[in-house]
Each structure stands twice: as structure tokens, then as C-alpha cells.
């Protein structure tokens, strides 16, 4: 029942929009012991519709008028979006930016809880969510927005720094990929764009949906790359920790990966190669990838470089948002379950000195 915190044995989940984020959220939900992936929607009977069927996911037609296109393509469907909404407790909307807001009334009319993505305006939901920073904000809510890949990456660093040292000011320059690898129509092809050209950018206010009282200014650029975003961070702290203390703090976080110097990973290309080498599905990196050598404290000023994999970092956050909305499980319980089922945490870190490395399985 919407509005109530319920503890169903299995949370029934639908994914509306099976694209870059939706396909990953679907796989993550299907891997949870307390969730059932009831089905996913597609607008077109393309290769992704076929892939969903091959994974054994029931396919629903997002736009009813397109049902015949699926029939003509020989792809069996289980119904339309409204049929899916009739049989789920929560829908994860992974539609292109703006369509989630249009879908809100449909979800409300069906009495299902809904999760939206970071491309939607914050006003689409009653809470913006990051598991590390504000899990309880989504507790029992009917409409929750998982913040963008960039805001997720910033939140995972800001939360521990703020709790441990206090924060006077965050300044972040976000060097953003021009498009995802499959987005062949996006650019720039050969340029570096101040984007938005106005300073500070809209990303700071988005961080404030998670941390209302943190003073944060952001600048954005878009570059001809597809694999990851790169963040350059300067955080003025309220105390003067040592560089090593900050490295230890960030290393201890569940969803950060401190890239050791000896790994010889110099950018997104090698990070993604590393992810594929350790068997990550689709080469996904769910963690913030922070260059350990870049973490440096000068007086009260902390500096670091991190990469976030825009296609992947919000995926475990969506799973945790489902539990916050639909169960009474604690943040710690949810995060541990999500991390263990997906394999978040890069246990086989190249800097592990304890000999406890997991055997690697190649993802070919
Ligand atoms: P995408 O274009 O890869 O996927 C969207 C999918 O929704 C496509 O398969 C499209 O066919 C489908 N779709 C279109 N209209 C639909 C409708 N009316 N009903 C159902 N499905 C429909 O987009 P994406 O990158 O997965 O982004 C989805 C959301 O996630 C956006 O809000 C975006 O801002 C956010 N997000 C994207 C990224 C990223 O880098 N890709 C990162 C974090 C958050």
C-alpha cells in the first residue's frame, strides 16, 4: 500500500525503460534475494528487447500502440505498461529525462511506488536519494529520485568527509563524457565545451538535494569521451587531517575504490579494462574510482581526482532505494546485501597485501 512501510517477503519490481540504466537496474534487482523482477518495458522490438527476453525477463510494451510492432518482430510480450503496474509494488522509471515526470501520474493512479532517475527534476519526488548519505529520507516514501551519476559520485565522498572532519566548502570541476558508448549521435567529436558555460553549474544545487547545508560550487565541461566522467575536487575542511588519514577514510568506504599507484591505471580506458579483467558484467564500475596519489591535504584543503562510471554507479543506489521505500531494513543491512549480491567493493584490489584475493573469472 503506498505510503506505508511494508515488509513483503518478496518485493515485486518493474523496470520502465530498458536502456543504459534500466537494463543494469533490472539485472541488479533480479540478483536480490528479497526482490522479484516482474518485468521490463520496451518501446521498440530492438536488440535490447531481444536481450531482455534471452535473460528470461518478461517484456511489456511501454507504448500500447506499438504492440503490433513486437508481434511483427516475433517477440512475445506479457502485456503493456499498465499490465505491469497492476502486478508490482514498485516501478523503477529509467526512461529518458523528462519522461519520468510524465509517467508520475500513471504510477500514482496505479498505487505503485516509483523511483525516478537523476535526469528528472528533483520536484518529481518527495526525496532525492543516496544510500551512503541519506538512506532514511526515502523511508516509506512513494516517489523517490536517485540522484545523477555525478551527484552520486560527489555524495559518496562528501558524506564521510563531512561526518569526520566537517566541510567549509566544496569546489568541484566535472569533466563529463560527451555521451554513453551506445549514444552514437552525441558529441562533441573534437572539442572541449564549457557546459554549462555559466558558472557555477547546476550540479551544485543537485548536491544540495542530498546535503542541504553544504556549501558547494561546481563547474561543468563536456569532452569527446564516452567511458567515464572525471571529477577534480577541492574540499576545504573544518579541520586539518593528514593526507594519510583521508586516504584511510576513503579507502574504508564500501563504494569507493582507491586506485593504487602500482596498478598503473592512468585513466578511464585502463579502469574499464581492469573492470573487464575482474569479470565485471558489461565492464561496470559501481564504485567511485579515486586516484590514491591524487588525495592530498594542504592545510585544510583536500584535493583529489576521481572517475565515476556514469552507466553504473547509480545501479546499487536504485536497489537500496527500493528497500528504503518498501521495507524496514536498515541502511547498513541493505547496502551489505546489495554489495554482496552484485559484488560491489572490488575485493580483489591490486593493493591487497593480505593474500586474501578472490580468484578472478574472466568476463569474455
Ligand atoms: P537511455 O536512452 O539509454 O534509455 C532509456 C530507455 O527508455 C530507452 O530504451 C528508450 O527506448 C526507453 N523509452 C523511451 N521512451 C519511453 C517511454 N515512454 N516508456 C518507456 N520507455 C521509454 O537512457 P539512460 O541513459 O538509461 O537514462 C535514463 C535516466 O537515467 C535519465 O533520467 C538519465 O538522466 C538517468 N541517468 C543516466 C545516466 C547515464 O549516464 N546514462 C547516469 C545516471 C542517470
PDB file of N, CA and C in Angstrom, residues 267-333:
ATOM      1  N   UNK A 267      43.773   6.174 -16.474  1.00  0.00           N
ATOM      2  CA  UNK A 267      42.571   6.865 -16.939  1.00  0.00           C
ATOM      3  C   UNK A 267      41.416   5.903 -17.108  1.00  0.00           C
ATOM      4  N   UNK A 268      40.363   6.394 -17.779  1.00  0.00           N
ATOM      5  CA  UNK A 268      39.134   5.609 -17.909  1.00  0.00           C
ATOM      6  C   UNK A 268      39.348   4.338 -18.740  1.00  0.00           C
ATOM      7  N   UNK A 269      40.208   4.413 -19.745  1.00  0.00           N
ATOM      8  CA  UNK A 269      40.425   3.247 -20.602  1.00  0.00           C
ATOM      9  C   UNK A 269      40.931   2.065 -19.800  1.00  0.00           C
ATOM     10  N   UNK A 270      41.966   2.309 -18.982  1.00  0.00           N
ATOM     11  CA  UNK A 270      42.526   1.196 -18.198  1.00  0.00           C
ATOM     12  C   UNK A 270      41.583   0.809 -17.054  1.00  0.00           C
ATOM     13  N   UNK A 271      40.838   1.775 -16.527  1.00  0.00           N
ATOM     14  CA  UNK A 271      39.864   1.419 -15.480  1.00  0.00           C
ATOM     15  C   UNK A 271      38.830   0.443 -16.021  1.00  0.00           C
ATOM     16  N   UNK A 272      38.338   0.724 -17.231  1.00  0.00           N
ATOM     17  CA  UNK A 272      37.334  -0.162 -17.807  1.00  0.00           C
ATOM     18  C   UNK A 272      37.956  -1.525 -18.176  1.00  0.00           C
ATOM     19  N   UNK A 273      39.200  -1.497 -18.607  1.00  0.00           N
ATOM     20  CA  UNK A 273      39.887  -2.757 -18.905  1.00  0.00           C
ATOM     21  C   UNK A 273      40.049  -3.571 -17.618  1.00  0.00           C
ATOM     22  N   UNK A 274      40.403  -2.891 -16.528  1.00  0.00           N
ATOM     23  CA  UNK A 274      40.509  -3.535 -15.211  1.00  0.00           C
ATOM     24  C   UNK A 274      39.168  -4.169 -14.827  1.00  0.00           C
ATOM     25  N   UNK A 275      38.087  -3.421 -15.043  1.00  0.00           N
ATOM     26  CA  UNK A 275      36.756  -3.934 -14.676  1.00  0.00           C
ATOM     27  C   UNK A 275      36.435  -5.197 -15.473  1.00  0.00           C
ATOM     28  N   UNK A 276      36.781  -5.184 -16.761  1.00  0.00           N
ATOM     29  CA  UNK A 276      36.517  -6.383 -17.577  1.00  0.00           C
ATOM     30  C   UNK A 276      37.410  -7.535 -17.133  1.00  0.00           C
ATOM     31  N   UNK A 277      38.677  -7.224 -16.792  1.00  0.00           N
ATOM     32  CA  UNK A 277      39.600  -8.278 -16.346  1.00  0.00           C
ATOM     33  C   UNK A 277      39.102  -8.971 -15.081  1.00  0.00           C
ATOM     34  N   UNK A 278      38.467  -8.218 -14.183  1.00  0.00           N
ATOM     35  CA  UNK A 278      37.999  -8.848 -12.933  1.00  0.00           C
ATOM     36  C   UNK A 278      36.582  -9.408 -13.085  1.00  0.00           C
ATOM     37  N   UNK A 279      36.094  -9.439 -14.323  1.00  0.00           N
ATOM     38  CA  UNK A 279      34.840 -10.131 -14.589  1.00  0.00           C
ATOM     39  C   UNK A 279      33.590  -9.336 -14.361  1.00  0.00           C
ATOM     40  N   UNK A 280      33.710  -8.012 -14.330  1.00  0.00           N
ATOM     41  CA  UNK A 280      32.522  -7.195 -14.109  1.00  0.00           C
ATOM     42  C   UNK A 280      31.552  -7.278 -15.298  1.00  0.00           C
ATOM     43  N   UNK A 281      30.236  -7.480 -15.024  1.00  0.00           N
ATOM     44  CA  UNK A 281      29.283  -7.506 -16.123  1.00  0.00           C
ATOM     45  C   UNK A 281      29.312  -6.168 -16.865  1.00  0.00           C
ATOM     46  N   UNK A 282      29.374  -6.225 -18.178  1.00  0.00           N
ATOM     47  CA  UNK A 282      29.422  -5.035 -19.043  1.00  0.00           C
ATOM     48  C   UNK A 282      30.626  -4.131 -18.724  1.00  0.00           C
ATOM     49  N   UNK A 283      31.610  -4.640 -17.969  1.00  0.00           N
ATOM     50  CA  UNK A 283      32.731  -3.790 -17.570  1.00  0.00           C
ATOM     51  C   UNK A 283      32.312  -2.685 -16.623  1.00  0.00           C
ATOM     52  N   UNK A 284      31.264  -2.940 -15.826  1.00  0.00           N
ATOM     53  CA  UNK A 284      30.715  -1.883 -14.971  1.00  0.00           C
ATOM     54  C   UNK A 284      31.568  -1.625 -13.719  1.00  0.00           C
ATOM     55  N   UNK A 285      31.691  -0.363 -13.387  1.00  0.00           N
ATOM     56  CA  UNK A 285      32.361   0.057 -12.146  1.00  0.00           C
ATOM     57  C   UNK A 285      31.313   0.767 -11.299  1.00  0.00           C
ATOM     58  N   UNK A 286      30.847   0.091 -10.255  1.00  0.00           N
ATOM     59  CA  UNK A 286      29.807   0.671  -9.402  1.00  0.00           C
ATOM     60  C   UNK A 286      30.395   1.650  -8.391  1.00  0.00           C
ATOM     61  N   UNK A 287      31.721   1.581  -8.212  1.00  0.00           N
ATOM     62  CA  UNK A 287      32.392   2.370  -7.182  1.00  0.00           C
ATOM     63  C   UNK A 287      32.958   3.677  -7.745  1.00  0.00           C
ATOM     64  N   UNK A 288      33.106   4.683  -6.868  1.00  0.00           N
ATOM     65  CA  UNK A 288      33.936   5.850  -7.231  1.00  0.00           C
ATOM     66  C   UNK A 288      35.366   5.348  -7.368  1.00  0.00           C
ATOM     67  N   UNK A 289      36.046   5.717  -8.433  1.00  0.00           N
ATOM     68  CA  UNK A 289      37.438   5.303  -8.624  1.00  0.00           C
ATOM     69  C   UNK A 289      38.323   6.519  -8.356  1.00  0.00           C
ATOM     70  N   UNK A 290      38.988   6.513  -7.206  1.00  0.00           N
ATOM     71  CA  UNK A 290      39.748   7.681  -6.746  1.00  0.00           C
ATOM     72  C   UNK A 290      41.238   7.371  -6.852  1.00  0.00           C
ATOM     73  N   UNK A 291      41.980   8.229  -7.543  1.00  0.00           N
ATOM     74  CA  UNK A 291      43.418   8.004  -7.629  1.00  0.00           C
ATOM     75  C   UNK A 291      44.046   8.322  -6.267  1.00  0.00           C
ATOM     76  N   UNK A 292      44.602   7.276  -5.645  1.00  0.00           N
ATOM     77  CA  UNK A 292      45.145   7.413  -4.292  1.00  0.00           C
ATOM     78  C   UNK A 292      46.210   8.516  -4.226  1.00  0.00           C
ATOM     79  N   UNK A 293      47.082   8.550  -5.245  1.00  0.00           N
ATOM     80  CA  UNK A 293      48.160   9.560  -5.221  1.00  0.00           C
ATOM     81  C   UNK A 293      47.607  10.986  -5.295  1.00  0.00           C
ATOM     82  N   UNK A 294      46.407  11.132  -5.868  1.00  0.00           N
ATOM     83  CA  UNK A 294      45.859  12.497  -6.030  1.00  0.00           C
ATOM     84  C   UNK A 294      45.320  13.043  -4.718  1.00  0.00           C
ATOM     85  N   UNK A 295      45.033  12.165  -3.761  1.00  0.00           N
ATOM     86  CA  UNK A 295      44.475  12.621  -2.478  1.00  0.00           C
ATOM     87  C   UNK A 295      45.592  13.329  -1.712  1.00  0.00           C
ATOM     88  N   UNK A 296      45.405  14.615  -1.507  1.00  0.00           N
ATOM     89  CA  UNK A 296      46.465  15.410  -0.878  1.00  0.00           C
ATOM     90  C   UNK A 296      45.816  16.507  -0.041  1.00  0.00           C
ATOM     91  N   UNK A 297      46.306  16.661   1.189  1.00  0.00           N
ATOM     92  CA  UNK A 297      45.763  17.705   2.056  1.00  0.00           C
ATOM     93  C   UNK A 297      46.826  18.777   2.258  1.00  0.00           C
ATOM     94  N   UNK A 298      46.465  20.024   1.946  1.00  0.00           N
ATOM     95  CA  UNK A 298      47.355  21.173   2.133  1.00  0.00           C
ATOM     96  C   UNK A 298      46.640  22.116   3.094  1.00  0.00           C
ATOM     97  N   UNK A 299      47.101  22.189   4.332  1.00  0.00           N
ATOM     98  CA  UNK A 299      46.358  22.957   5.333  1.00  0.00           C
ATOM     99  C   UNK A 299      45.000  22.300   5.535  1.00  0.00           C
ATOM    100  N   UNK A 300      43.927  23.057   5.308  1.00  0.00           N
ATOM    101  CA  UNK A 300      42.586  22.454   5.424  1.00  0.00           C
ATOM    102  C   UNK A 300      42.012  22.107   4.048  1.00  0.00           C
ATOM    103  N   UNK A 301      42.821  22.270   2.993  1.00  0.00           N
ATOM    104  CA  UNK A 301      42.349  21.990   1.635  1.00  0.00           C
ATOM    105  C   UNK A 301      42.704  20.588   1.183  1.00  0.00           C
ATOM    106  N   UNK A 302      41.652  19.831   0.860  1.00  0.00           N
ATOM    107  CA  UNK A 302      41.831  18.489   0.315  1.00  0.00           C
ATOM    108  C   UNK A 302      41.654  18.544  -1.202  1.00  0.00           C
ATOM    109  N   UNK A 303      42.530  17.857  -1.918  1.00  0.00           N
ATOM    110  CA  UNK A 303      42.422  17.739  -3.376  1.00  0.00           C
ATOM    111  C   UNK A 303      42.355  16.265  -3.759  1.00  0.00           C
ATOM    112  N   UNK A 304      41.585  15.964  -4.777  1.00  0.00           N
ATOM    113  CA  UNK A 304      41.623  14.609  -5.349  1.00  0.00           C
ATOM    114  C   UNK A 304      41.025  14.596  -6.749  1.00  0.00           C
ATOM    115  N   UNK A 305      41.397  13.545  -7.503  1.00  0.00           N
ATOM    116  CA  UNK A 305      40.772  13.222  -8.788  1.00  0.00           C
ATOM    117  C   UNK A 305      40.013  11.911  -8.635  1.00  0.00           C
ATOM    118  N   UNK A 306      38.797  11.868  -9.164  1.00  0.00           N
ATOM    119  CA  UNK A 306      38.090  10.591  -9.197  1.00  0.00           C
ATOM    120  C   UNK A 306      37.373  10.445 -10.535  1.00  0.00           C
ATOM    121  N   UNK A 307      37.169   9.186 -10.916  1.00  0.00           N
ATOM    122  CA  UNK A 307      36.334   8.872 -12.078  1.00  0.00           C
ATOM    123  C   UNK A 307      35.065   8.184 -11.608  1.00  0.00           C
ATOM    124  N   UNK A 308      33.945   8.501 -12.250  1.00  0.00           N
ATOM    125  CA  UNK A 308      32.722   7.753 -11.983  1.00  0.00           C
ATOM    126  C   UNK A 308      32.209   7.186 -13.309  1.00  0.00           C
ATOM    127  N   UNK A 309      31.794   5.930 -13.249  1.00  0.00           N
ATOM    128  CA  UNK A 309      31.246   5.268 -14.430  1.00  0.00           C
ATOM    129  C   UNK A 309      29.764   5.589 -14.477  1.00  0.00           C
ATOM    130  N   UNK A 310      29.426   6.478 -15.403  1.00  0.00           N
ATOM    131  CA  UNK A 310      28.074   7.047 -15.435  1.00  0.00           C
ATOM    132  C   UNK A 310      26.994   6.012 -15.671  1.00  0.00           C
ATOM    133  N   UNK A 311      27.349   4.912 -16.341  1.00  0.00           N
ATOM    134  CA  UNK A 311      26.335   3.890 -16.647  1.00  0.00           C
ATOM    135  C   UNK A 311      26.056   2.999 -15.436  1.00  0.00           C
ATOM    136  N   UNK A 312      26.936   3.050 -14.434  1.00  0.00           N
ATOM    137  CA  UNK A 312      26.887   2.003 -13.405  1.00  0.00           C
ATOM    138  C   UNK A 312      26.733   2.477 -11.962  1.00  0.00           C
ATOM    139  N   UNK A 313      27.259   3.665 -11.616  1.00  0.00           N
ATOM    140  CA  UNK A 313      27.355   3.967 -10.175  1.00  0.00           C
ATOM    141  C   UNK A 313      25.992   4.116  -9.506  1.00  0.00           C
ATOM    142  N   UNK A 314      24.949   4.477 -10.268  1.00  0.00           N
ATOM    143  CA  UNK A 314      23.628   4.651  -9.639  1.00  0.00           C
ATOM    144  C   UNK A 314      22.884   3.318  -9.467  1.00  0.00           C
ATOM    145  N   UNK A 315      23.417   2.244 -10.039  1.00  0.00           N
ATOM    146  CA  UNK A 315      22.671   0.975 -10.031  1.00  0.00           C
ATOM    147  C   UNK A 315      22.464   0.417  -8.615  1.00  0.00           C
ATOM    148  N   UNK A 316      23.536   0.261  -7.806  1.00  0.00           N
ATOM    149  CA  UNK A 316      23.286  -0.218  -6.434  1.00  0.00           C
ATOM    150  C   UNK A 316      22.423   0.752  -5.623  1.00  0.00           C
ATOM    151  N   UNK A 317      22.483   2.031  -5.971  1.00  0.00           N
ATOM    152  CA  UNK A 317      21.674   3.033  -5.253  1.00  0.00           C
ATOM    153  C   UNK A 317      20.179   2.795  -5.494  1.00  0.00           C
ATOM    154  N   UNK A 318      19.822   2.401  -6.727  1.00  0.00           N
ATOM    155  CA  UNK A 318      18.415   2.102  -7.029  1.00  0.00           C
ATOM    156  C   UNK A 318      17.931   0.917  -6.202  1.00  0.00           C
ATOM    157  N   UNK A 319      18.778  -0.087  -6.044  1.00  0.00           N
ATOM    158  CA  UNK A 319      18.399  -1.272  -5.257  1.00  0.00           C
ATOM    159  C   UNK A 319      18.161  -0.871  -3.799  1.00  0.00           C
ATOM    160  N   UNK A 320      19.058  -0.060  -3.262  1.00  0.00           N
ATOM    161  CA  UNK A 320      18.887   0.377  -1.866  1.00  0.00           C
ATOM    162  C   UNK A 320      17.663   1.271  -1.706  1.00  0.00           C
ATOM    163  N   UNK A 321      17.379   2.082  -2.714  1.00  0.00           N
ATOM    164  CA  UNK A 321      16.191   2.949  -2.633  1.00  0.00           C
ATOM    165  C   UNK A 321      14.920   2.099  -2.543  1.00  0.00           C
ATOM    166  N   UNK A 322      14.894   0.988  -3.277  1.00  0.00           N
ATOM    167  CA  UNK A 322      13.720   0.093  -3.211  1.00  0.00           C
ATOM    168  C   UNK A 322      13.522  -0.387  -1.776  1.00  0.00           C
ATOM    169  N   UNK A 323      14.615  -0.808  -1.118  1.00  0.00           N
ATOM    170  CA  UNK A 323      14.464  -1.311   0.264  1.00  0.00           C
ATOM    171  C   UNK A 323      14.055  -0.200   1.219  1.00  0.00           C
ATOM    172  N   UNK A 324      14.610   0.998   1.025  1.00  0.00           N
ATOM    173  CA  UNK A 324      14.242   2.107   1.924  1.00  0.00           C
ATOM    174  C   UNK A 324      12.752   2.420   1.801  1.00  0.00           C
ATOM    175  N   UNK A 325      12.220   2.308   0.586  1.00  0.00           N
ATOM    176  CA  UNK A 325      10.807   2.659   0.354  1.00  0.00           C
ATOM    177  C   UNK A 325       9.853   1.551   0.782  1.00  0.00           C
ATOM    178  N   UNK A 326      10.273   0.297   0.661  1.00  0.00           N
ATOM    179  CA  UNK A 326       9.335  -0.832   0.785  1.00  0.00           C
ATOM    180  C   UNK A 326       9.535  -1.695   2.018  1.00  0.00           C
ATOM    181  N   UNK A 327      10.603  -1.492   2.777  1.00  0.00           N
ATOM    182  CA  UNK A 327      10.858  -2.374   3.916  1.00  0.00           C
ATOM    183  C   UNK A 327      11.290  -1.533   5.121  1.00  0.00           C
ATOM    184  N   UNK A 328      11.492  -2.230   6.259  1.00  0.00           N
ATOM    185  CA  UNK A 328      12.041  -1.520   7.423  1.00  0.00           C
ATOM    186  C   UNK A 328      13.508  -1.901   7.636  1.00  0.00           C
ATOM    187  N   UNK A 329      14.148  -2.461   6.637  1.00  0.00           N
ATOM    188  CA  UNK A 329      15.553  -2.851   6.786  1.00  0.00           C
ATOM    189  C   UNK A 329      16.440  -1.606   6.904  1.00  0.00           C
ATOM    190  N   UNK A 330      17.511  -1.763   7.682  1.00  0.00           N
ATOM    191  CA  UNK A 330      18.393  -0.608   7.918  1.00  0.00           C
ATOM    192  C   UNK A 330      19.253  -0.342   6.681  1.00  0.00           C
ATOM    193  N   UNK A 331      19.822   0.851   6.661  1.00  0.00           N
ATOM    194  CA  UNK A 331      20.723   1.212   5.562  1.00  0.00           C
ATOM    195  C   UNK A 331      21.876   0.220   5.486  1.00  0.00           C
ATOM    196  N   UNK A 332      22.458  -0.094   6.655  1.00  0.00           N
ATOM    197  CA  UNK A 332      23.623  -0.991   6.661  1.00  0.00           C
ATOM    198  C   UNK A 332      23.252  -2.364   6.111  1.00  0.00           C
ATOM    199  N   UNK A 333      22.096  -2.891   6.550  1.00  0.00           N
ATOM    200  CA  UNK A 333      21.644  -4.209   6.069  1.00  0.00           C
ATOM    201  C   UNK A 333      21.457  -4.190   4.552  1.00  0.00           C
TER     202      UNK A 333
END
